[in-house]
């Protein structure tokens, strides 16, 4: 059952050099209890998509924000009051920059307490109890002691767990996790993702997980959204996409991920070219880099071709398989 739907999201930044179309017509749905992965190279619009869904795009400087975000039968973009109640409580974000997300001069307990106070009416002792319970839930040792520590007294992995506790604090239905723990070593990252999976299993939490590691993607994501140039190139079940990617960008991206995972420096892929953020791209965003591009690809924006109930591919020359 669908819990969240994003329709035609557009998030543009006006800069002195021109307009950056960071998110340019992104649509997707999220089902209850599932994990939807968002993948794509650096700069393709994953984090801006996350902020847009949270209704926070203007807070990070976007000048134009358009589209719809449907939750519980209502378009949150059209109901700011409801957005305020839902954000942080029912839909929570674990931001990409874990190091700067916490206030350095407040203890982690006080920061958790602050979030709890915004959304829940708890007495002082209930709040303290909930703080300790949350720090235990994310498997931090000595929760009551940890609550009294400042962020600088915690390791990177512990900080990431505190952010998870903050996201979970008001019993959310949806968590958007932007590359959680990806800056930490792979063992710590695997442990934290394991904790998230356990919590998800017990609570029917739905999740949007931004990731770039094949292992993380295949272990955690039920479906995938492959982004490039602010647009969705392909979407579908993770197992189907990993087994048989259809969009030329997905094929190349998976090859890049495989090379990174295996530390293979000899891989032959069309390295690095992402269209300039200021370029207006009338055709396919990937056309400038695609080995199979034809003239039409540079002028005609491909509509998503529906392959099956779960699968779409935005390529003019994709063969339906
Ligand atoms: N405040 C801003 N002002 C102008 N441009 C921005 C702003 N924030 C993001 N962008 C641009 O929007 C595009 C998408 O950025 P985004 O942070 O979503 O990328 P990403 O896919 O999350 O990359 P990464 O994998 O590196 O985190 C980039 O071109 C980026 O430079
Ligand atoms: Mg990002």
CSV table of C-alpha atoms and ligand atoms in Angstrom, one decimal:
chain,number,residue,atom,x,y,z
A,1,UNK,CA,0.0,0.0,0.0
A,2,UNK,CA,1.3,3.4,-1.0
A,3,UNK,CA,2.3,5.7,1.9
A,4,UNK,CA,4.0,8.6,0.0
A,5,UNK,CA,3.8,9.8,-3.6
A,6,UNK,CA,5.9,12.5,-5.2
A,7,UNK,CA,4.6,14.0,-8.4
A,8,UNK,CA,6.7,16.0,-10.9
A,9,UNK,CA,9.0,17.6,-8.3
A,10,UNK,CA,11.0,20.5,-9.5
A,11,UNK,CA,13.6,22.3,-7.4
A,12,UNK,CA,15.6,25.1,-9.0
A,13,UNK,CA,18.3,27.2,-7.6
A,14,UNK,CA,18.8,30.7,-9.0
A,15,UNK,CA,22.5,31.6,-9.0
A,16,UNK,CA,24.6,34.4,-10.5
A,17,UNK,CA,25.7,31.9,-13.2
A,18,UNK,CA,22.2,30.8,-14.1
A,19,UNK,CA,19.4,28.5,-13.0
A,20,UNK,CA,20.5,25.1,-11.6
A,21,UNK,CA,17.7,22.5,-12.2
A,22,UNK,CA,18.8,20.3,-9.3
A,23,UNK,CA,15.5,18.3,-9.4
A,24,UNK,CA,13.7,18.4,-12.7
A,25,UNK,CA,10.5,16.5,-12.8
A,26,UNK,CA,11.0,13.6,-10.4
A,27,UNK,CA,8.1,11.3,-9.5
A,28,UNK,CA,8.0,8.2,-7.4
A,29,UNK,CA,5.9,6.3,-4.9
A,30,UNK,CA,6.9,4.7,-1.6
A,31,UNK,CA,5.0,1.7,-0.2
A,32,UNK,CA,4.4,1.0,3.4
A,33,UNK,CA,7.3,-1.0,4.9
A,34,UNK,CA,9.5,-0.9,1.9
A,35,UNK,CA,12.9,0.7,1.3
A,36,UNK,CA,13.2,2.7,-1.9
A,37,UNK,CA,16.8,3.4,-2.9
A,38,UNK,CA,17.9,6.5,-4.7
A,39,UNK,CA,21.1,6.0,-6.6
A,40,UNK,CA,23.2,8.1,-9.0
A,41,UNK,CA,26.6,9.8,-9.1
A,42,UNK,CA,27.5,12.9,-7.1
A,43,UNK,CA,25.5,16.0,-8.0
A,44,UNK,CA,22.6,14.2,-9.8
A,45,UNK,CA,20.1,15.6,-7.3
A,46,UNK,CA,19.6,12.9,-4.6
A,47,UNK,CA,20.0,15.1,-1.5
A,48,UNK,CA,18.0,18.0,-3.1
A,49,UNK,CA,15.2,15.4,-3.8
A,50,UNK,CA,15.3,14.4,-0.1
A,51,UNK,CA,15.1,18.0,1.1
A,52,UNK,CA,12.3,18.7,-1.4
A,53,UNK,CA,10.2,15.7,-0.1
A,54,UNK,CA,10.8,17.0,3.5
A,55,UNK,CA,9.5,20.5,2.4
A,56,UNK,CA,12.9,21.9,3.2
A,57,UNK,CA,14.1,22.9,-0.3
A,58,UNK,CA,13.6,26.6,0.3
A,59,UNK,CA,15.6,26.3,3.6
A,60,UNK,CA,18.7,25.2,1.5
A,61,UNK,CA,18.2,28.1,-0.9
A,62,UNK,CA,15.9,26.9,-3.7
A,63,UNK,CA,14.2,29.7,-5.5
A,64,UNK,CA,11.6,27.6,-7.4
A,65,UNK,CA,9.9,24.5,-5.8
A,66,UNK,CA,7.1,22.8,-7.6
A,67,UNK,CA,5.2,19.5,-7.6
A,68,UNK,CA,3.2,17.5,-5.2
A,69,UNK,CA,4.0,15.3,-2.2
A,70,UNK,CA,1.1,13.2,-1.2
A,71,UNK,CA,0.9,11.7,2.3
A,72,UNK,CA,-2.3,10.3,3.9
A,73,UNK,CA,-4.5,11.5,1.1
A,74,UNK,CA,-3.2,15.1,1.2
A,75,UNK,CA,-0.7,17.1,-0.9
A,76,UNK,CA,1.7,18.5,1.7
A,77,UNK,CA,2.9,21.2,-0.6
A,78,UNK,CA,-0.7,22.6,-0.5
A,79,UNK,CA,-1.1,22.3,3.3
A,80,UNK,CA,1.8,24.0,5.1
A,81,UNK,CA,0.2,23.5,8.5
A,82,UNK,CA,0.0,19.8,8.0
A,83,UNK,CA,3.6,19.8,6.6
A,84,UNK,CA,4.8,21.4,9.9
A,85,UNK,CA,3.1,18.7,12.0
A,86,UNK,CA,4.3,15.8,9.8
A,87,UNK,CA,7.9,16.9,9.2
A,88,UNK,CA,10.3,15.5,11.9
A,89,UNK,CA,7.4,13.5,13.4
A,90,UNK,CA,5.9,11.3,10.8
A,91,UNK,CA,8.5,11.8,8.1
A,92,UNK,CA,12.1,12.2,9.4
A,93,UNK,CA,15.3,13.0,7.6
A,94,UNK,CA,18.8,11.7,8.5
A,95,UNK,CA,20.9,14.3,6.7
A,96,UNK,CA,24.0,13.5,4.7
A,97,UNK,CA,26.3,15.7,6.7
A,98,UNK,CA,26.3,13.8,10.0
A,99,UNK,CA,29.2,15.8,11.4
A,100,UNK,CA,27.4,19.2,11.2
A,101,UNK,CA,23.9,18.1,11.9
A,102,UNK,CA,24.2,18.2,15.6
A,103,UNK,CA,24.6,21.3,17.8
A,104,UNK,CA,28.2,21.1,19.3
A,105,UNK,CA,27.3,23.0,22.5
A,106,UNK,CA,24.3,20.8,23.5
A,107,UNK,CA,24.4,17.3,25.0
A,108,UNK,CA,22.9,14.7,22.8
A,109,UNK,CA,20.2,14.1,25.4
A,110,UNK,CA,19.1,17.8,25.3
A,111,UNK,CA,19.0,17.7,21.5
A,112,UNK,CA,16.8,14.7,21.5
A,113,UNK,CA,14.7,16.3,24.2
A,114,UNK,CA,14.3,19.4,22.0
A,115,UNK,CA,12.9,17.4,19.1
A,116,UNK,CA,10.5,15.5,21.5
A,117,UNK,CA,9.3,18.8,22.9
A,118,UNK,CA,8.3,20.1,19.5
A,119,UNK,CA,6.0,17.2,18.6
A,120,UNK,CA,5.0,15.4,21.8
A,121,UNK,CA,3.6,16.6,25.1
A,122,UNK,CA,5.7,14.7,27.7
A,123,UNK,CA,6.5,15.5,31.3
A,124,UNK,CA,10.1,16.0,32.3
A,125,UNK,CA,10.6,12.4,33.6
A,126,UNK,CA,8.7,10.9,30.6
A,127,UNK,CA,11.0,12.8,28.3
A,128,UNK,CA,14.1,11.6,30.1
A,129,UNK,CA,12.8,8.0,29.9
A,130,UNK,CA,12.1,8.3,26.2
A,131,UNK,CA,15.6,9.8,25.6
A,132,UNK,CA,17.3,6.8,27.3
A,133,UNK,CA,14.9,4.4,25.5
A,134,UNK,CA,15.8,5.9,22.1
A,135,UNK,CA,19.5,5.8,22.7
A,136,UNK,CA,19.1,2.2,23.7
A,137,UNK,CA,17.0,1.4,20.6
A,138,UNK,CA,19.8,2.5,18.3
A,139,UNK,CA,22.1,0.3,20.3
A,140,UNK,CA,24.3,2.9,21.9
A,141,UNK,CA,26.0,1.5,25.0
A,142,UNK,CA,25.2,3.1,28.4
A,143,UNK,CA,22.3,5.2,27.1
A,144,UNK,CA,21.8,7.3,30.2
A,145,UNK,CA,25.5,8.2,30.3
A,146,UNK,CA,25.6,8.8,26.5
A,147,UNK,CA,22.7,11.3,26.9
A,148,UNK,CA,25.0,13.5,29.0
A,149,UNK,CA,27.7,13.6,26.3
A,150,UNK,CA,28.4,16.4,23.8
A,151,UNK,CA,28.8,15.5,20.1
A,152,UNK,CA,32.6,15.9,20.1
A,153,UNK,CA,32.8,13.2,22.8
A,154,UNK,CA,31.3,10.6,20.4
A,155,UNK,CA,32.8,8.6,17.6
A,156,UNK,CA,31.5,9.0,14.0
A,157,UNK,CA,29.5,5.8,14.3
A,158,UNK,CA,27.9,6.9,17.6
A,159,UNK,CA,27.0,10.3,16.1
A,160,UNK,CA,25.3,8.6,13.3
A,161,UNK,CA,23.3,6.5,15.8
A,162,UNK,CA,22.3,9.6,17.6
A,163,UNK,CA,21.0,11.1,14.3
A,164,UNK,CA,19.0,7.9,13.9
A,165,UNK,CA,17.6,8.2,17.4
A,166,UNK,CA,16.6,11.8,16.6
A,167,UNK,CA,14.9,10.6,13.4
A,168,UNK,CA,13.1,7.9,15.3
A,169,UNK,CA,12.2,10.1,18.3
A,170,UNK,CA,8.5,10.8,17.5
A,171,UNK,CA,7.7,7.4,16.0
A,172,UNK,CA,7.9,8.3,12.3
A,173,UNK,CA,6.3,6.3,9.5
A,174,UNK,CA,8.9,7.3,7.0
A,175,UNK,CA,12.6,7.8,7.3
A,176,UNK,CA,14.7,9.4,4.6
A,177,UNK,CA,18.3,8.4,5.1
A,178,UNK,CA,20.8,10.3,3.0
A,179,UNK,CA,23.9,8.1,2.6
A,180,UNK,CA,23.9,7.1,6.3
A,181,UNK,CA,27.4,6.3,7.7
A,182,UNK,CA,28.9,6.3,4.2
A,183,UNK,CA,31.8,8.3,5.4
A,184,UNK,CA,32.6,5.7,8.0
A,185,UNK,CA,34.4,2.5,7.5
A,186,UNK,CA,32.4,-0.3,5.9
A,187,UNK,CA,32.1,-2.4,9.1
A,188,UNK,CA,30.6,0.4,11.1
A,189,UNK,CA,28.3,1.3,8.2
A,190,UNK,CA,27.2,-2.3,7.9
A,191,UNK,CA,26.5,-2.4,11.7
A,192,UNK,CA,24.4,0.8,11.6
A,193,UNK,CA,22.4,-0.4,8.5
A,194,UNK,CA,21.9,-3.6,10.4
A,195,UNK,CA,20.4,-1.7,13.3
A,196,UNK,CA,18.1,0.3,10.9
A,197,UNK,CA,17.0,-3.0,9.3
A,198,UNK,CA,16.1,-4.5,12.7
A,199,UNK,CA,14.1,-1.4,13.7
A,200,UNK,CA,12.4,-1.4,10.3
A,201,UNK,CA,11.4,-5.0,10.6
A,202,UNK,CA,9.8,-4.4,14.1
A,203,UNK,CA,8.0,-1.2,13.3
A,204,UNK,CA,6.8,-1.4,9.6
A,205,UNK,CA,8.8,1.7,8.9
A,206,UNK,CA,9.1,2.9,5.3
A,207,UNK,CA,12.4,4.3,4.1
A,208,UNK,CA,14.0,6.2,1.3
A,209,UNK,CA,17.7,5.3,1.3
A,210,UNK,CA,20.2,7.3,-0.7
A,211,UNK,CA,23.2,5.0,-1.3
A,212,UNK,CA,26.0,4.4,-3.7
A,213,UNK,CA,27.4,1.1,-2.6
A,214,UNK,CA,26.2,-2.1,-4.4
A,215,UNK,CA,26.3,-4.2,-1.2
A,216,UNK,CA,24.2,-1.6,0.7
A,217,UNK,CA,21.8,-1.2,-2.2
A,218,UNK,CA,21.2,-4.9,-2.8
A,219,UNK,CA,20.9,-5.7,1.0
A,220,UNK,CA,18.6,-2.9,1.9
A,221,UNK,CA,16.6,-1.6,-1.1
A,222,UNK,CA,13.4,-3.3,-2.4
A,223,UNK,CA,13.1,-0.9,-5.3
A,224,UNK,CA,15.5,1.7,-6.9
A,225,UNK,CA,15.2,5.1,-8.5
A,226,UNK,CA,18.2,5.8,-10.7
A,227,UNK,CA,18.8,9.6,-11.1
A,228,UNK,CA,20.9,11.6,-13.5
A,229,UNK,CA,20.9,15.4,-14.1
A,230,UNK,CA,18.0,15.9,-11.7
A,231,UNK,CA,15.8,13.3,-13.5
A,232,UNK,CA,14.7,9.7,-13.0
A,233,UNK,CA,16.4,7.6,-15.7
A,234,UNK,CA,15.0,4.2,-14.5
A,235,UNK,CA,13.0,2.8,-11.7
A,236,UNK,CA,12.1,-0.8,-10.7
A,237,UNK,CA,12.7,-3.7,-8.3
A,238,UNK,CA,16.3,-3.7,-7.1
A,239,UNK,CA,16.6,-7.4,-8.1
A,240,UNK,CA,15.4,-6.7,-11.6
A,241,UNK,CA,17.6,-3.7,-12.1
A,242,UNK,CA,20.7,-5.3,-10.8
A,243,UNK,CA,20.1,-8.4,-12.9
A,244,UNK,CA,19.2,-6.5,-16.1
A,245,UNK,CA,19.7,-2.8,-16.1
A,246,UNK,CA,17.9,-1.3,-19.2
A,247,UNK,CA,18.8,2.4,-19.3
A,248,UNK,CA,22.3,3.1,-20.7
A,249,UNK,CA,23.0,5.2,-17.7
A,250,UNK,CA,22.0,2.5,-15.2
A,251,UNK,CA,24.3,0.0,-17.1
A,252,UNK,CA,27.2,2.5,-16.8
A,253,UNK,CA,26.4,3.4,-13.2
A,254,UNK,CA,26.3,-0.3,-12.0
A,255,UNK,CA,29.7,-0.8,-13.8
A,256,UNK,CA,31.1,2.3,-11.9
A,257,UNK,CA,29.8,0.9,-8.6
A,258,UNK,CA,31.2,-2.6,-9.4
A,259,UNK,CA,34.6,-1.0,-10.1
A,260,UNK,CA,34.5,1.0,-6.9
A,261,UNK,CA,33.5,-2.0,-4.9
A,262,UNK,CA,36.2,-4.2,-6.3
A,263,UNK,CA,38.8,-1.5,-6.3
A,264,UNK,CA,39.2,-2.1,-10.1
A,265,UNK,CA,41.0,0.9,-11.6
A,266,UNK,CA,41.2,-0.5,-15.1
A,267,UNK,CA,37.4,-0.2,-15.8
A,268,UNK,CA,36.4,1.4,-19.1
A,269,UNK,CA,33.5,3.6,-18.5
A,270,UNK,CA,32.7,7.1,-19.9
A,271,UNK,CA,34.2,8.8,-16.8
A,272,UNK,CA,32.9,11.8,-15.1
A,273,UNK,CA,30.9,13.9,-17.5
A,274,UNK,CA,27.8,15.3,-16.0
A,275,UNK,CA,26.1,18.1,-17.9
A,276,UNK,CA,26.9,21.5,-16.4
A,277,UNK,CA,24.3,22.4,-13.8
A,278,UNK,CA,23.4,25.5,-15.7
A,279,UNK,CA,22.9,23.9,-19.1
A,280,UNK,CA,19.3,23.7,-20.3
A,281,UNK,CA,18.9,20.2,-21.5
A,282,UNK,CA,15.9,19.8,-23.9
A,283,UNK,CA,16.5,16.2,-24.6
A,284,UNK,CA,17.7,13.3,-22.5
A,285,UNK,CA,20.0,14.5,-19.6
A,286,UNK,CA,22.3,11.5,-20.4
A,287,UNK,CA,22.5,12.2,-24.1
A,288,UNK,CA,25.9,14.0,-23.9
A,289,UNK,CA,27.6,11.0,-22.4
A,290,UNK,CA,25.6,8.1,-23.9
A,291,UNK,CA,27.4,5.9,-26.3
A,292,UNK,CA,24.1,5.0,-28.0
A,293,UNK,CA,22.7,8.5,-28.3
A,294,UNK,CA,21.1,9.6,-31.6
A,295,UNK,CA,20.0,13.1,-32.8
A,296,UNK,CA,16.5,12.7,-31.3
A,297,UNK,CA,18.0,12.1,-27.8
A,298,UNK,CA,19.5,15.6,-27.8
A,299,UNK,CA,16.2,17.3,-28.6
A,300,UNK,CA,13.4,15.1,-27.3
A,301,UNK,CA,12.9,14.5,-23.6
A,302,UNK,CA,12.0,10.8,-23.1
A,303,UNK,CA,8.8,10.0,-21.2
A,304,UNK,CA,9.0,7.1,-18.8
A,305,UNK,CA,8.4,3.9,-20.8
A,306,UNK,CA,6.4,1.5,-18.6
A,307,UNK,CA,8.1,-2.0,-18.7
A,308,UNK,CA,6.0,-3.6,-15.9
A,309,UNK,CA,4.1,-2.7,-12.8
A,310,UNK,CA,7.3,-1.6,-11.0
A,311,UNK,CA,9.6,-0.8,-13.9
A,312,UNK,CA,10.0,2.4,-15.9
A,313,UNK,CA,12.8,3.4,-18.3
A,314,UNK,CA,13.2,7.0,-19.6
A,315,UNK,CA,15.1,6.2,-22.9
A,316,UNK,CA,13.8,6.8,-26.4
A,317,UNK,CA,15.6,3.7,-27.7
A,318,UNK,CA,15.2,1.3,-24.8
A,319,UNK,CA,14.0,-2.1,-26.0
A,320,UNK,CA,11.2,-3.4,-24.0
A,321,UNK,CA,12.5,-6.8,-22.6
B,1,LIG,N1,22.1,25.6,-2.4
B,1,LIG,C1,22.4,25.3,-3.6
B,1,LIG,N2,22.7,26.3,-4.5
B,1,LIG,C2,23.0,26.0,-5.8
B,1,LIG,N3,23.1,24.8,-6.3
B,1,LIG,C3,22.9,23.8,-5.4
B,1,LIG,C4,22.5,24.0,-4.1
B,1,LIG,N4,22.4,22.8,-3.4
B,1,LIG,C5,22.6,21.9,-4.4
B,1,LIG,N5,22.9,22.4,-5.6
B,1,LIG,C6,23.2,21.8,-6.9
B,1,LIG,O1,22.2,20.8,-7.1
B,1,LIG,C7,22.7,19.7,-7.7
B,1,LIG,C8,22.3,18.4,-7.0
B,1,LIG,O2,22.9,18.5,-5.7
B,1,LIG,P1,22.7,17.3,-4.6
B,1,LIG,O3,23.3,17.7,-3.4
B,1,LIG,O4,21.3,16.9,-4.6
B,1,LIG,O5,23.5,16.1,-5.3
B,1,LIG,P2,23.7,14.6,-4.8
B,1,LIG,O6,23.2,13.7,-5.8
B,1,LIG,O7,23.1,14.5,-3.4
B,1,LIG,O8,25.3,14.4,-4.7
B,1,LIG,P3,26.2,13.7,-3.6
B,1,LIG,O9,26.2,12.2,-4.0
B,1,LIG,O10,27.6,14.3,-3.8
B,1,LIG,O11,25.7,13.9,-2.3
B,1,LIG,C9,24.2,19.9,-7.8
B,1,LIG,O12,24.5,20.4,-9.1
B,1,LIG,C10,24.5,20.9,-6.8
B,1,LIG,O13,25.6,21.7,-7.1
B,2,LIG,MG1,23.9,14.2,-1.5
